[in-house]
Short mmCIF file of C-alpha atoms and ligand atoms in Angstrom, two decimals:
data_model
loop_
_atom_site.label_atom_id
_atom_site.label_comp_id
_atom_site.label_asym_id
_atom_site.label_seq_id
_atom_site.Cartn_x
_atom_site.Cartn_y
_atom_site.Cartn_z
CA UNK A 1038 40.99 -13.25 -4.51
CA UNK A 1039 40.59 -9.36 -4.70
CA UNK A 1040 37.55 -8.09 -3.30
CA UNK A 1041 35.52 -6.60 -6.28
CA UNK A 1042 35.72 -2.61 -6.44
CA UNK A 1043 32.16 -0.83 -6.13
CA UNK A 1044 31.90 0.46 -9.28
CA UNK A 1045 30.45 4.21 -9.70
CA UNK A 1046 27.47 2.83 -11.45
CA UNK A 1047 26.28 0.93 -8.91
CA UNK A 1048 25.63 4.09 -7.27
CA UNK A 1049 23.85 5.64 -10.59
CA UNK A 1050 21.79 2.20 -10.36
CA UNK A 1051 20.92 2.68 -6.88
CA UNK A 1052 19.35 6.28 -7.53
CA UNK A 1053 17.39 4.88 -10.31
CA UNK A 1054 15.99 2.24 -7.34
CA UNK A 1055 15.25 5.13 -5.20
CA UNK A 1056 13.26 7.16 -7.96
CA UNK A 1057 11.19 4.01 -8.89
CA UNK A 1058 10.52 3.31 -5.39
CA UNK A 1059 9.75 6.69 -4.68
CA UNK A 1060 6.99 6.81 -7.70
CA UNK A 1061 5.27 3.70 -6.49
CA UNK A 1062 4.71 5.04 -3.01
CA UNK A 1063 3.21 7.95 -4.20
CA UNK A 1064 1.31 6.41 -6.88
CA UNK A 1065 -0.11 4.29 -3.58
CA UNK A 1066 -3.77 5.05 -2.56
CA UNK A 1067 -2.85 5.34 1.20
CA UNK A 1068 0.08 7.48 0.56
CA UNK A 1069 -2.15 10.38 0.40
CA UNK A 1070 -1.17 11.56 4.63
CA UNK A 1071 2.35 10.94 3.49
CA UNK A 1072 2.64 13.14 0.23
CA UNK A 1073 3.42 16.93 1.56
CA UNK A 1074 4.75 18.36 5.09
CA UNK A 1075 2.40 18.22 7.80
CA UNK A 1076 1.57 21.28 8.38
CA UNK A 1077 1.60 22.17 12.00
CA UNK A 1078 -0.43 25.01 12.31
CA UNK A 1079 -3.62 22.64 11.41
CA UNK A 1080 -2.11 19.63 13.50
CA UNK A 1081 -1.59 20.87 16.98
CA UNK A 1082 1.28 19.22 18.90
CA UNK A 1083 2.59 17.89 15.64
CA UNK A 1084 6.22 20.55 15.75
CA UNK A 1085 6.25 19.29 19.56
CA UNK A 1086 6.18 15.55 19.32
CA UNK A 1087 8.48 15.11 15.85
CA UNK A 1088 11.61 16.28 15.80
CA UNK A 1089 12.32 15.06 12.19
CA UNK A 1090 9.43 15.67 9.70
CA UNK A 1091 9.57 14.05 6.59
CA UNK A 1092 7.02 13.30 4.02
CA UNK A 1093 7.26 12.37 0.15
CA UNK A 1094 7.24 15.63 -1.17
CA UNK A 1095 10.50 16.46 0.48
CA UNK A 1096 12.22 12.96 -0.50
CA UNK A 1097 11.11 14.04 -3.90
CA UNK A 1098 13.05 17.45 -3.38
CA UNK A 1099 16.33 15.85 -1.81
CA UNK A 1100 16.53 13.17 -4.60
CA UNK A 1101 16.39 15.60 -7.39
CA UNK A 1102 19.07 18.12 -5.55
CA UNK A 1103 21.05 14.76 -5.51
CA UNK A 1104 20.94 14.61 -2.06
CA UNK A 1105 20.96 11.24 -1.43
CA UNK A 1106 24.39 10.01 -1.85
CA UNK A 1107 23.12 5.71 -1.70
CA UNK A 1108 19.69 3.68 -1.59
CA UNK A 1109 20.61 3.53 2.15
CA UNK A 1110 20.29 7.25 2.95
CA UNK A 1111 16.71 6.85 0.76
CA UNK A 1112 15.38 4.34 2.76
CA UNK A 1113 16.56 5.65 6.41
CA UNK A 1114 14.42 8.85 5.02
CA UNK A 1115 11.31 6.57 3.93
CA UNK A 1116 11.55 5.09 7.47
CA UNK A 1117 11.18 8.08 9.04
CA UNK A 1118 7.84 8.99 7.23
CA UNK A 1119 6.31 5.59 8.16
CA UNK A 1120 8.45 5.62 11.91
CA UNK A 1121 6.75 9.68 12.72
CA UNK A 1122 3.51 8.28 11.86
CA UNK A 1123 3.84 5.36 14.40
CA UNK A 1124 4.76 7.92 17.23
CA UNK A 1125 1.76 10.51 16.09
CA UNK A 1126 -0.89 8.59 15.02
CA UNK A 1127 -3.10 5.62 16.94
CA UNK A 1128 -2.75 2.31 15.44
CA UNK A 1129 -6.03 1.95 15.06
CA UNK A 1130 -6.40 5.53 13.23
CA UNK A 1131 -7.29 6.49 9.24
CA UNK A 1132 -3.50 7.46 8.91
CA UNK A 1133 -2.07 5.41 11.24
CA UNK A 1134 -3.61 2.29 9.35
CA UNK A 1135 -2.41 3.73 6.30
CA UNK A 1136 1.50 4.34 7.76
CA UNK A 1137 1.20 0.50 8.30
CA UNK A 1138 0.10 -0.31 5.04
CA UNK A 1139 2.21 1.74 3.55
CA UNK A 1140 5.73 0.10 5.53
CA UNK A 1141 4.61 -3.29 4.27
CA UNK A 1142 4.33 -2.04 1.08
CA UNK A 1143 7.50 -0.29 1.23
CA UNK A 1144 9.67 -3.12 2.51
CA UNK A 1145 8.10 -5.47 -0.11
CA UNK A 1146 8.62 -3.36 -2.91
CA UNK A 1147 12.35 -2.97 -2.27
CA UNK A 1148 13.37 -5.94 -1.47
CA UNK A 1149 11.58 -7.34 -4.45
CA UNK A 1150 13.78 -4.39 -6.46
CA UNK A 1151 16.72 -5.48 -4.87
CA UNK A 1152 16.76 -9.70 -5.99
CA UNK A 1153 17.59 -8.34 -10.07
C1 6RY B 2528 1.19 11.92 8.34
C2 6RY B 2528 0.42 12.70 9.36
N1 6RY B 2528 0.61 12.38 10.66
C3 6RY B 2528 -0.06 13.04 11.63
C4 6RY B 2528 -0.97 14.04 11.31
C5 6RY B 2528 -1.17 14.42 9.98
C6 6RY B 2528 -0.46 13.72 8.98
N2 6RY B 2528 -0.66 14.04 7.63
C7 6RY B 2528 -1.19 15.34 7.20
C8 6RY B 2528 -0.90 15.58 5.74
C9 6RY B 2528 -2.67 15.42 7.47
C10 6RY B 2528 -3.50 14.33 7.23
C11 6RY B 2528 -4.88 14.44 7.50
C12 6RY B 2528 -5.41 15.64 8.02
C13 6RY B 2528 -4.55 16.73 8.25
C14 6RY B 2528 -3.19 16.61 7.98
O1 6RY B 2528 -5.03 17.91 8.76
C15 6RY B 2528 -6.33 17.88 9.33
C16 6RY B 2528 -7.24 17.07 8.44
O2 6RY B 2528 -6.75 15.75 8.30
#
């Protein structure tokens, strides 16, 4: 049979995913190294070691300027939040606990989003 067109709302759908997700992990209580840039002038080495910053606050910015054309493009940008954090931060660190906490989080919540 004929594969089933994407329809366009899927896509409207998807964005509303992306803005609930987005809300929960800031509403998180470890989200709070995660919520504006780093700002490298008071972390030394920071503009060095990560080539790709990426924090909440700009996720925020791209998905209101409707730059985030699927969930897909959302997530890879999540991932890099929790993924910089990894590379920075010790495991066994204040934020590097709470990049780990706030991954598991993450991956729960949207794949919990994505069963309805
Ligand atoms: C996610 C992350 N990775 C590595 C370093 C920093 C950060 N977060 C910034 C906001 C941040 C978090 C905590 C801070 C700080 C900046 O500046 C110095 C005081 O403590």
């Amino acid at each position: 049979c004929a594969k089933k067109a994407k329809t366009p709302k899927d896509s409207s759908n998807e964005l509303a995913v992306c803005r609930v997700l987005l809300a929960d992990l800031e509403a998180h209580q470890d989200a709070w190294p995660f919520l504006s840039p780093v700002q490298h002038k008071s972390v030394p080495g920071y503009r060095k070691v990560i080539k790709k910053p990426m924090d909440f606050s700009t996720i925020k910015e791209k998905l209101t300027n409707n730059l985030y054309l699927n969930l897909e493009n959302f997530i890879v940008d999540v991932n890099l939040v929790f993924d910089n954090c990894q590379r920075f931060n010790e495991d066994d660190s204040e934020i590097g606990r709470a990049g780990h906490r706030m991954r598991r989080f993450f991956d729960k919540r949207w794949t919990e989003l994505l069963q309805f």
